Coordinates of C-alpha atoms in Angstrom, one line a residue:
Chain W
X1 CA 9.2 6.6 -10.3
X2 CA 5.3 6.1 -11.1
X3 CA 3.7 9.2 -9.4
X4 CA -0.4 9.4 -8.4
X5 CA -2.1 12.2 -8.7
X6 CA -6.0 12.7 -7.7
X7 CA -8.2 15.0 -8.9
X8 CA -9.7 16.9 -7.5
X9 CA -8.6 17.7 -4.0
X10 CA -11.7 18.7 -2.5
X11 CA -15.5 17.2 -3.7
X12 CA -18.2 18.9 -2.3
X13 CA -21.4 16.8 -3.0
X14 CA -24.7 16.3 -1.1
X15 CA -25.4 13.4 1.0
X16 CA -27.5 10.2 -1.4
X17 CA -26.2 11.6 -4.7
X18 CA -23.1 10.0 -6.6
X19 CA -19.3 11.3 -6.4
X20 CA -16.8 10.2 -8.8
X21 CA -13.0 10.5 -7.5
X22 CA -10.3 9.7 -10.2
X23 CA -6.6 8.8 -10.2
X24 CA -4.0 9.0 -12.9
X25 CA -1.0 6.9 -13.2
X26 CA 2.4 8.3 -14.9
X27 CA 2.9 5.3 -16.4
X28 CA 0.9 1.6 -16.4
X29 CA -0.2 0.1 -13.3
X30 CA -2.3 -2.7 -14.5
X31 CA -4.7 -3.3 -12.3
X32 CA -2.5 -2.7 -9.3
X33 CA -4.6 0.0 -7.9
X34 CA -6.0 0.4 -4.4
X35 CA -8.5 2.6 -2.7
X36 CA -8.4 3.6 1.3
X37 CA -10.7 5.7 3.6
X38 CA -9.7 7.9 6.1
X39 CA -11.3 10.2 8.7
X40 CA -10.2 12.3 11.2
X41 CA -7.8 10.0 13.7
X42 CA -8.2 7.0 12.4
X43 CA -6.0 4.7 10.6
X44 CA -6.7 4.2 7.0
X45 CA -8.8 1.5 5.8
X46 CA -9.0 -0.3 2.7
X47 CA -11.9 0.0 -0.2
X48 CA -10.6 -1.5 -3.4
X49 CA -8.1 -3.3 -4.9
X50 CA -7.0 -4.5 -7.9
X51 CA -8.5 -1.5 -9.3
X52 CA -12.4 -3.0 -8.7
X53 CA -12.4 -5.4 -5.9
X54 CA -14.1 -4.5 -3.0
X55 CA -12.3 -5.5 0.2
X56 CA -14.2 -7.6 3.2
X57 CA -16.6 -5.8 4.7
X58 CA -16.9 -3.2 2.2
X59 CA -20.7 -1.7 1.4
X60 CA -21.5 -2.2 -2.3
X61 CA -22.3 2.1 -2.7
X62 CA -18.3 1.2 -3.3
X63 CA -16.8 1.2 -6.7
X64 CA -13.8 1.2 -8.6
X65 CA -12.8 0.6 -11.9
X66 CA -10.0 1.2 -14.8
X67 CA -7.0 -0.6 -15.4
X68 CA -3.4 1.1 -17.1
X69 CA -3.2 4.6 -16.0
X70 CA -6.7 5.5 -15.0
X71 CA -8.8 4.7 -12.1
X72 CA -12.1 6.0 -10.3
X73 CA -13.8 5.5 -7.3
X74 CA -17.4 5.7 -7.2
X75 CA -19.8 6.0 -4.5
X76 CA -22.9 5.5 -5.6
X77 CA -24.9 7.0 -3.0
X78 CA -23.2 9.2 -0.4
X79 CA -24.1 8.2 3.5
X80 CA -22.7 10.7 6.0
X81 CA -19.9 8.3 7.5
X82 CA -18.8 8.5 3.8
X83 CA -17.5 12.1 4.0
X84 CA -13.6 11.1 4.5
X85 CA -10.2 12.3 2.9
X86 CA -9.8 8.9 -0.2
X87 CA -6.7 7.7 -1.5
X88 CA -5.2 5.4 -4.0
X89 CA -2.0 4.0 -4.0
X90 CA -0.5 1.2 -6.7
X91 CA 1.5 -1.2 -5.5
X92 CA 4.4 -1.4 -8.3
X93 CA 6.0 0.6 -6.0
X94 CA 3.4 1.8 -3.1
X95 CA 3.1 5.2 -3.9
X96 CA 0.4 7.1 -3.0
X97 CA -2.0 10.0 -4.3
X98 CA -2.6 13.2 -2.0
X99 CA -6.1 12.4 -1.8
X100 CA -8.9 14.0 -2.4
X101 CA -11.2 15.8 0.5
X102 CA -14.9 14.5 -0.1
X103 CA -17.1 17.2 1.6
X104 CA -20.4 17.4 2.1
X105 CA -21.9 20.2 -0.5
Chain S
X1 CA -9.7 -10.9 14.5
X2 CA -6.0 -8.9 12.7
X3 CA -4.4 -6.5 15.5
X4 CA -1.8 -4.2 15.2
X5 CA -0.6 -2.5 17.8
X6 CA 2.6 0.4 17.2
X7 CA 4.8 1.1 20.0
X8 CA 8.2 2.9 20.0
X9 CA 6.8 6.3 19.1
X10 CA 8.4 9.5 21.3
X11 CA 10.2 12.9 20.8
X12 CA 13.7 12.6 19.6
X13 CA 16.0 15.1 18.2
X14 CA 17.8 15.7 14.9
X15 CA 20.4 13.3 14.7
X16 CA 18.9 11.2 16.7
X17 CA 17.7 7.6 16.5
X18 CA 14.3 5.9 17.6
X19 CA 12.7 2.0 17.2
X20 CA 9.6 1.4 16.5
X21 CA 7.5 -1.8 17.3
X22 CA 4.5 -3.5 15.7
X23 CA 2.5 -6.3 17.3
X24 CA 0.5 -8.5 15.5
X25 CA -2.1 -10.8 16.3
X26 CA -5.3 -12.7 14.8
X27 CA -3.6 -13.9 11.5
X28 CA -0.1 -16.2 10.9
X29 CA 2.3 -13.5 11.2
X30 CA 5.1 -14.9 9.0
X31 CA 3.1 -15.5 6.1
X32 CA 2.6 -12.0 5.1
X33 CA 4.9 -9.2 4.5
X34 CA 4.7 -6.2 6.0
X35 CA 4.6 -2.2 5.5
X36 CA 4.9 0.9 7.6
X37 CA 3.7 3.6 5.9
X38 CA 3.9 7.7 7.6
X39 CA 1.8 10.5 7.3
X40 CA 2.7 14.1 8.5
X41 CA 0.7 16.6 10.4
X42 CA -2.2 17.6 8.6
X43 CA -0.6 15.8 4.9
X44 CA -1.0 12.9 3.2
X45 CA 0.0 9.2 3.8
X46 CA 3.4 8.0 2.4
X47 CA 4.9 4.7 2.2
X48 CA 8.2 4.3 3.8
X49 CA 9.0 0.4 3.5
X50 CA 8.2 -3.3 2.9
X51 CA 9.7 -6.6 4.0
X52 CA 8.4 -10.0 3.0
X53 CA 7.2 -12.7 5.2
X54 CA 10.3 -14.1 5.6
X55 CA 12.9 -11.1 5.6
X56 CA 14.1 -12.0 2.6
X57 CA 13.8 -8.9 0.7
X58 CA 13.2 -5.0 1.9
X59 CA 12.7 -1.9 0.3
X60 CA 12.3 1.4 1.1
X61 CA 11.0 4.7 -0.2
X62 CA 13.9 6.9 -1.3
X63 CA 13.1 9.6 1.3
X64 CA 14.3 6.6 4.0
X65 CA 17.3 4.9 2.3
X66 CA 19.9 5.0 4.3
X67 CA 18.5 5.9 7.4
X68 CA 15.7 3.5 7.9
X69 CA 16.0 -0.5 8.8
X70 CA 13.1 -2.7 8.6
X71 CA 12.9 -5.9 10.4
X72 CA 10.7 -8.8 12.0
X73 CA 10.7 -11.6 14.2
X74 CA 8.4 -13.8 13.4
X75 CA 8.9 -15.8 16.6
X76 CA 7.4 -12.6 18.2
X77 CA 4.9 -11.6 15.7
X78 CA 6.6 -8.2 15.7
X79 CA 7.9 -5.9 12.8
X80 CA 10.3 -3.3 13.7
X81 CA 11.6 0.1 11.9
X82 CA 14.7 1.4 13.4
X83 CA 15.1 5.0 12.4
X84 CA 18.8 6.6 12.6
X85 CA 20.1 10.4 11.3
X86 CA 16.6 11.5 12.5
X87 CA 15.2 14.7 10.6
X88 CA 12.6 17.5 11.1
X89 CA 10.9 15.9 8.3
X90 CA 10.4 12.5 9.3
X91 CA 7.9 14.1 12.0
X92 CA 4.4 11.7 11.7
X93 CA 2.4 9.4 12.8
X94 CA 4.1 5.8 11.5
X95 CA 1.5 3.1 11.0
X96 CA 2.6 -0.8 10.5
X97 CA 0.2 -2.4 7.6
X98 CA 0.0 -6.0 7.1
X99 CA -0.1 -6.7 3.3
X100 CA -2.9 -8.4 1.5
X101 CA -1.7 -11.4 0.0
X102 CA 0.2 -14.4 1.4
X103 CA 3.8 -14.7 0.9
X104 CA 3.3 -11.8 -1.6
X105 CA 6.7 -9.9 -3.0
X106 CA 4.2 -6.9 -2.3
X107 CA 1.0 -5.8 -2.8
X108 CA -1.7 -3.4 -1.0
X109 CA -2.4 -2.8 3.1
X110 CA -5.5 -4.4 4.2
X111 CA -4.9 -4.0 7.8
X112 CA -3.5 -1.0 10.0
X113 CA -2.6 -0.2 13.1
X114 CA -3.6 3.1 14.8
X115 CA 0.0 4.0 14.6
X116 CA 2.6 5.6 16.8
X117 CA 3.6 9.6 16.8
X118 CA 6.8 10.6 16.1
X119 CA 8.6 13.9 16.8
X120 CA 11.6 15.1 15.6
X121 CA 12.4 18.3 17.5
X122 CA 15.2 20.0 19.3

């Protein structure tokens, strides 16, 4: 079983600056790495996948790279409607991270 | 534009068994596979299970096995997850996912639904 884990939980950062969220693989993933958003009551919605591709609709303050075992997100300039619970998930086997709280600092 | 809507969702108790519906609209239904995937009060998301875009394959998490069925019809656009030997611990909200890629063996959610809750109580 491949398990996620995000670090760290919580990221408290201050609106325009950069945050950096990171996800380690137990084993490879390739590039099968995705990124959702989620905020209170709402359904999750896709960022990234395949480690760096940024899904349709997707603003390009969105990153993601790595490949193998680890990833990050990067936003490169935090907007309020960014502050949101992120999570990544490969697709080997679908398992997720827990996520990681982004806050505002 | 891709719809999901989750129906089926209720208070049932331990031991018990529910069905839940998803139905789709905006894309061609029984080219993609599809996902539910559960998240728990106040935790994180978990996947539960996938079937292909034709039924011809279906796997679940291991947390599931056993208890869980998933199904489609793709004559009604709908994808169901029938849910027997209920436990306190399958209490969430159960969203349906479309997957990304046509006639994929499996690959990431691009679309959700806005899911359905589910209570496992007695």
């Amino acid at each position: 079983e491949i398990v996620m884990t995000q670090s760290p939980a919580t990221l408290s950062v201050s609106p325009g600056e950069r945050a950096t969220l990171s996800c380690r693989a137990s084993q490879s993933v390739s590039s099968n790495l995705a990124w959702y958003q989620q905020k209170p009551g709402q359904a999750p919605r896709l960022l990234i996948y395949g480690a760096s591709t940024r899904a349709t609709g997707i603003p390009a303050r969105f990153s993601g790279s790595g490949s193998g075992t680890e990833f990050t997100l990067t936003i490169s300039s935090l907007q309020s409607e960014d502050f949101a619970v992120y999570y990544c998930q490969q697709y080997n086997n679908w398992h997720f991270g827990q996520g990681t709280r982004l806050e505002i600092k | 534009q891709v719809q999901l809507v989750e129906s089926g969702g209720g208070v049932v108790q331990p031991g018990g068994s529910l069905r839940l519906s998803c139905a789709a609209s905006g894309f061609t239904f029984s080219s993609y596979g599809m996902h539910w995937v559960r998240q728990a009060p106040g935790k994180g998301l978990e996947w539960v299970a996938f079937i292909r875009y034709d039924g011809s394959n279906k796997y679940y998490a291991d947390s599931v096995k056993g208890r869980f069925t998933i199904s489609r019809d793709n004559s009604k656009n709908t994808l169901y997850l029938q849910m027997n030997s209920l436990r306190a611990e399958d209490t969430a909200v159960y969203y349906c996912a479309k997957d990304g890629s046509r006639y994929s063996s499996g690959w990431y959610e691009d679309y959700w639904g806005q899911g359905t809750l589910v209570t496992v109580s007695s």
